[in-house]
Amino acid sequence: MSHFDPLSAGGGLGAGGRVVAVLGPTNTGKTYLAIERMLGHRTGMIGFPLRLLARENYDRIVAIKGKKAVALVTGEEKILPPGATYWVCTVESMPLDRPVDFLAVDEIQLCADPERGHIFTDRLLNARGMVETMFLGSDTIQPLIRRLVPRAEFIQRERFSKLTYAGYKKLTRLPPRSAVVAFSATDVYSIAEMIRRQRGGTAVVLGALSPRTRNAQVGLYQAGEVDYLVATDAIGMGLNMDVDHVAFARMVKFDGFSPRRLRPTEVAQIAGRAGRHMRDGTFGTTDEAGELEPELIDRVENHQFETLKALSWRNSKLRFETPGYLLKSLEERPPLPELVRARDADDHLTLQALVRDQEILDLAKGRENVRLLWEVCQVPDFRKTLSDAHTRLLAQVFRSLRTGTGRLDEDWVGRQIARLDHTDGDIDALVARIAHIRTWTYISNRPAWLKDPIHWQERSRVIEDRLSDALHERLTQRFIDRRSATLARSLKDGRELLGGVRADGDVVVEGHSVGRLEGFRFVPDAPVRSEEAKALFSAARRALRDEIQNRLRVFEQEPDEAFALGPDAALTANGIPVARLAPGPSTLSPAIVPHDEGLLDQAQRERVRARLERWLKAHIAARLKPLAALRDAEALTGSARGLAFQIVEGLGVIPRAPVAAMTEQLEKSDRKALSRLGVRLGVSHIYLPALAKPAAVELRALLWAVHKGHPLPVPTPPPGRVSVESAGAPPAFWEVIGYPTAGPRAVRVDMLDRLETEMMKQSKEGEAANEPALGQMIGVKPEELGGVLKGLGYTRSVAEDGKITWRRRRNRATPKHRREAPANADHPFAKLRHLSKAG
């Protein structure tokens, strides 16, 4: 392979080989073409921008040519079989002193990169194959290649598939096989957490991950274990995945100096990961990124971008007489307007820091020692921070190489590496540890620096692999819910799921606990209404078909003692809620709504409802037995039958005033029949005294609240109390449970009737009122009695001799809730009244 300087050679082709630039957008098969061309030559070399890419393509070529024919050369890894004919390298590590027939450089547009661009520019200007040279990249670099390499040929490649803008989508609405892109580890982690909660999990790709960890994460995605990938722009180059959609969560990145908006070419490079080979892809935005500008969309879709104006350049003809000459040669200005001086790279900054140390300067005397110092400065800091610790480490490396045996002290190296050989800590700690060990892997691949370099290469590689595996495990634990991922794959495949229910109700599907089965209701082990909960429910529904059928058969055969009705209107079977009451056609006939959350089909729901209806009817009939007897009394006729119907509708209590006409028309036999059924015709109410028991009161309260849609549970008087404050509920409620209101109190109807009877007697006979006794009758203090009596329409008077009497006001207005409803011609009571008048 020959080197040439286009400035002196006029852009000629050196040894006369062909130079070809294969340019186009992503997914055009450029790399495939270059490898195919290389393997058609006797010898070849290809440089990739990433170690990951170099390793991936090394494996591909080995599969074709065999291990003995292929070498791998990166900063951290060297596989050098004797007699290798094909060399796969990172661009920085290409051994340019080795002649080959074919030479290629991938992603040549990186010549414009501020940090690494000068290396790519050097390869563009100086690296040549003896027969053929090929540069691969974006067509934005075409004008500059034409000027700098005038005799280059150009092959334009069109994208195999179409790339289309799909607009903004919420994170929860992104389609499967999506890659979400952000530009900081913090943003990547927060987005990944959200996707894990909503969609079960995501793979994570960051530039800081080791190649092994990155490959493992991508492997999860490629294998379909997760349908989402959250990444930095590390996915924009060289990661070939089955991505259908790329969503930008951010459009601003920090470029090492300040935050800036993504350039159109960067958007295209990243968006181009969507759709591979002949499959079309889409791109869009999500999370905090808004809609893209129409002009940017048009450029990306149609691959129309501004061409590069200049390439990054650094002098490659370095002078090694002294550190000063070396620094001066690094700072030399570019000789052509198409080239701009690269910003000071990490190796340059490290050199500037080291030469401030007088001891280093003293050791760096003579050309070979200056060259050695420069080699040490090129040891990378994989944390990308260029910290003082890294500078101190390189200073120690140089001192060791310049003193003693001229090699690194192996005990010292062993201690440095041993400090990194543990896998505890969180994700950030493992990332930092991997960065450190990669530096030692790089150092171990400098054979002249160590007595036994092979040993240290193997040792550092083992530690890096162990740390990388631990990091992959941490990322997977944090950002992938294995349960949801497994179930999602199974649901997608459409196959039958293996599931069952443990004795404690725990539901297990495909070996994963997914929630609990409470009666016929599945409670997922996930936030309510989340995507994860939906997936768990879908899995449970498919896996529990037989279990639900078996439970239903047992449920239908349960004895009545197994069922209960709670104060919250919940119907339970063996203590487990299975349904709830809802408003039905009447107060005594509420609707029953089974709890199943979709596990039951329509026919199964009807079977549950039918069994509960049978029990509920029996339960109401037992608790409200006098009411049921009155409802079913066939011997009643005429007004008595109509009055009974009214009492049943009122759940055992009705005010007398609205049915006064009907009551007056009762025959003596009707009154006796009603009395035998437990009906009492009181002063102001007609009622069933037997329903004053606490159980009957509570049931009536519940049935009324369900029918009226009143909040549950409703308060009822404590057992044994004959009156309570009425402020907590409407008058209609108190009346229906048998505690009509009287002023500020709700008084049990039988005791109210007793009070009113006593008041009528005292009033008729003109007796003085014994207020303490009257108050004691209804459970109130004497001073509280007045409010009750006034509510009943009585007025108090005190004679001169101190005699206290209470007299009923005439024409007392009937409370609104006790007035008769407007006439309805179809109502049975209207018909009864009509018959009565006609008689």
Coordinates of N, CA, C and O in Angstrom, one line a residue, residues 133-188:
T133 N -9.1 1.4 -4.2 CA -9.4 2.1 -2.9 C -10.9 2.5 -3.0 O -11.3 3.0 -4.0
M134 N -11.6 2.3 -1.9 CA -13.0 2.6 -1.9 C -13.3 3.4 -0.6 O -13.0 3.0 0.5
F135 N -14.0 4.5 -0.8 CA -14.5 5.3 0.3 C -16.1 5.2 0.4 O -16.7 5.4 -0.7
L136 N -16.6 4.9 1.5 CA -18.0 4.7 1.7 C -18.6 5.8 2.6 O -18.0 6.1 3.6
G137 N -19.8 6.3 2.2 CA -20.3 7.3 3.1 C -21.5 8.1 2.5 O -22.0 7.7 1.4
S138 N -21.8 9.2 3.1 CA -22.9 10.1 2.6 C -22.5 10.9 1.5 O -21.3 11.3 1.4
D139 N -23.4 11.2 0.6 CA -23.0 12.0 -0.6 C -22.8 13.5 -0.3 O -22.5 14.3 -1.2
T140 N -23.0 13.9 1.0 CA -22.7 15.3 1.4 C -21.2 15.6 1.2 O -20.9 16.8 1.2
I141 N -20.4 14.6 1.2 CA -18.9 14.8 1.1 C -18.5 14.8 -0.4 O -17.3 15.1 -0.7
Q142 N -19.3 14.5 -1.3 CA -18.9 14.4 -2.7 C -18.2 15.6 -3.3 O -17.1 15.4 -3.9
P143 N -18.6 16.8 -3.1 CA -17.9 17.9 -3.7 C -16.4 18.0 -3.2 O -15.5 18.3 -4.0
L144 N -16.2 17.8 -1.9 CA -14.9 17.9 -1.3 C -14.0 16.7 -1.8 O -12.8 16.9 -2.0
I145 N -14.5 15.5 -2.0 CA -13.7 14.5 -2.5 C -13.3 14.8 -4.0 O -12.2 14.6 -4.4
R146 N -14.2 15.4 -4.7 CA -13.9 15.8 -6.1 C -12.7 16.8 -6.1 O -11.8 16.7 -7.0
R147 N -12.7 17.7 -5.2 CA -11.6 18.7 -5.2 C -10.3 18.1 -4.6 O -9.2 18.4 -5.1
L148 N -10.4 17.2 -3.6 CA -9.2 16.7 -2.9 C -8.6 15.5 -3.6 O -7.4 15.2 -3.5
V149 N -9.5 14.7 -4.2 CA -9.1 13.5 -5.0 C -9.7 13.6 -6.4 O -10.7 12.9 -6.7
P150 N -9.1 14.4 -7.2 CA -9.7 14.8 -8.5 C -10.1 13.6 -9.4 O -11.0 13.6 -10.2
R151 N -9.3 12.5 -9.3 CA -9.5 11.4 -10.3 C -10.4 10.3 -9.7 O -10.5 9.2 -10.3
A152 N -11.0 10.6 -8.5 CA -11.9 9.6 -7.9 C -13.1 9.4 -8.8 O -13.6 10.3 -9.4
E153 N -13.5 8.1 -8.8 CA -14.8 7.8 -9.5 C -15.9 7.8 -8.4 O -15.7 7.5 -7.3
F154 N -17.1 8.0 -8.9 CA -18.3 8.0 -7.9 C -19.3 7.0 -8.3 O -19.7 6.9 -9.5
I155 N -19.8 6.3 -7.3 CA -21.0 5.4 -7.5 C -22.0 5.9 -6.6 O -21.8 5.9 -5.3
Q156 N -23.2 6.3 -7.1 CA -24.3 6.7 -6.3 C -25.2 5.6 -6.0 O -25.6 4.8 -6.8
R157 N -25.5 5.4 -4.7 CA -26.4 4.3 -4.3 C -27.7 4.9 -3.7 O -27.7 5.8 -2.9
E158 N -28.8 4.3 -4.2 CA -30.1 4.7 -3.7 C -30.6 3.8 -2.5 O -30.2 2.6 -2.5
R159 N -31.3 4.4 -1.6 CA -31.8 3.6 -0.5 C -32.8 2.5 -1.0 O -33.6 2.7 -1.8
F160 N -32.6 1.3 -0.4 CA -33.4 0.2 -0.8 C -34.9 0.4 -0.4 O -35.8 -0.1 -1.1
S161 N -35.1 1.0 0.7 CA -36.5 1.2 1.2 C -36.8 2.7 1.4 O -36.0 3.5 1.3
K162 N -38.1 2.9 1.6 CA -38.6 4.3 1.7 C -38.7 4.7 3.2 O -39.0 3.9 4.0
L163 N -38.3 5.9 3.5 CA -38.3 6.5 4.8 C -39.4 7.6 4.9 O -39.3 8.6 4.1
T164 N -40.4 7.5 5.8 CA -41.5 8.4 5.8 C -41.7 9.0 7.2 O -41.6 8.2 8.2
Y165 N -42.1 10.2 7.2 CA -42.3 10.9 8.5 C -43.7 10.5 9.0 O -44.7 10.5 8.3
A166 N -43.8 10.1 10.3 CA -45.1 9.6 10.8 C -45.6 10.5 11.9 O -46.6 10.2 12.5
G167 N -45.0 11.7 12.1 CA -45.5 12.6 13.1 C -45.2 12.3 14.5 O -44.4 11.5 14.8
Y168 N -45.9 13.1 15.4 CA -45.6 12.9 16.9 C -46.5 11.8 17.4 O -47.7 11.7 17.1
K169 N -46.0 11.0 18.3 CA -46.8 10.0 19.0 C -46.3 10.0 20.5 O -45.2 10.2 20.8
K170 N -47.3 9.8 21.4 CA -46.9 9.7 22.8 C -46.1 8.4 23.0 O -46.2 7.5 22.2
L171 N -45.3 8.4 24.1 CA -44.5 7.2 24.3 C -45.4 6.0 24.4 O -45.0 4.9 24.0
T172 N -46.5 6.1 25.0 CA -47.4 5.0 25.2 C -48.1 4.5 23.9 O -48.7 3.5 23.9
R173 N -48.0 5.3 22.8 CA -48.6 5.0 21.6 C -47.6 4.6 20.5 O -48.0 4.4 19.3
L174 N -46.4 4.5 20.9 CA -45.4 4.1 19.9 C -45.6 2.7 19.4 O -46.0 1.8 20.2
P175 N -45.5 2.4 18.1 CA -45.7 1.0 17.6 C -44.6 0.1 18.1 O -43.5 0.5 18.4
P176 N -44.9 -1.2 18.1 CA -43.8 -2.2 18.4 C -42.7 -2.0 17.4 O -42.9 -1.5 16.3
R177 N -41.5 -2.5 17.7 CA -40.3 -2.4 16.9 C -39.9 -0.9 16.7 O -39.5 -0.5 15.6
S178 N -40.0 -0.1 17.8 CA -39.6 1.3 17.7 C -38.3 1.5 18.5 O -38.1 0.8 19.5
A179 N -37.5 2.4 18.0 CA -36.3 2.9 18.7 C -36.6 4.3 19.1 O -36.9 5.2 18.3
V180 N -36.4 4.6 20.4 CA -36.6 5.9 20.9 C -35.2 6.5 21.2 O -34.3 5.9 21.8
V181 N -35.0 7.8 20.7 CA -33.6 8.3 20.7 C -33.6 9.6 21.6 O -34.4 10.5 21.5
A182 N -32.6 9.6 22.5 CA -32.4 10.8 23.4 C -30.8 10.9 23.4 O -30.1 10.2 22.8
F183 N -30.3 12.0 24.1 CA -28.9 12.3 23.9 C -28.2 12.4 25.2 O -27.1 13.0 25.3
S184 N -28.7 11.8 26.3 CA -28.0 11.8 27.6 C -28.5 10.5 28.3 O -29.6 10.0 28.1
A185 N -27.6 10.0 29.1 CA -27.9 8.8 29.9 C -29.1 9.0 30.8 O -30.0 8.2 30.9
T186 N -29.2 10.2 31.4 CA -30.3 10.5 32.2 C -31.7 10.4 31.5 O -32.6 9.8 32.0
D187 N -31.7 11.0 30.3 CA -32.9 10.9 29.5 C -33.2 9.5 29.0 O -34.4 9.1 29.1
V188 N -32.2 8.8 28.6 CA -32.4 7.4 28.2 C -33.0 6.6 29.3 O -33.9 5.8 29.1

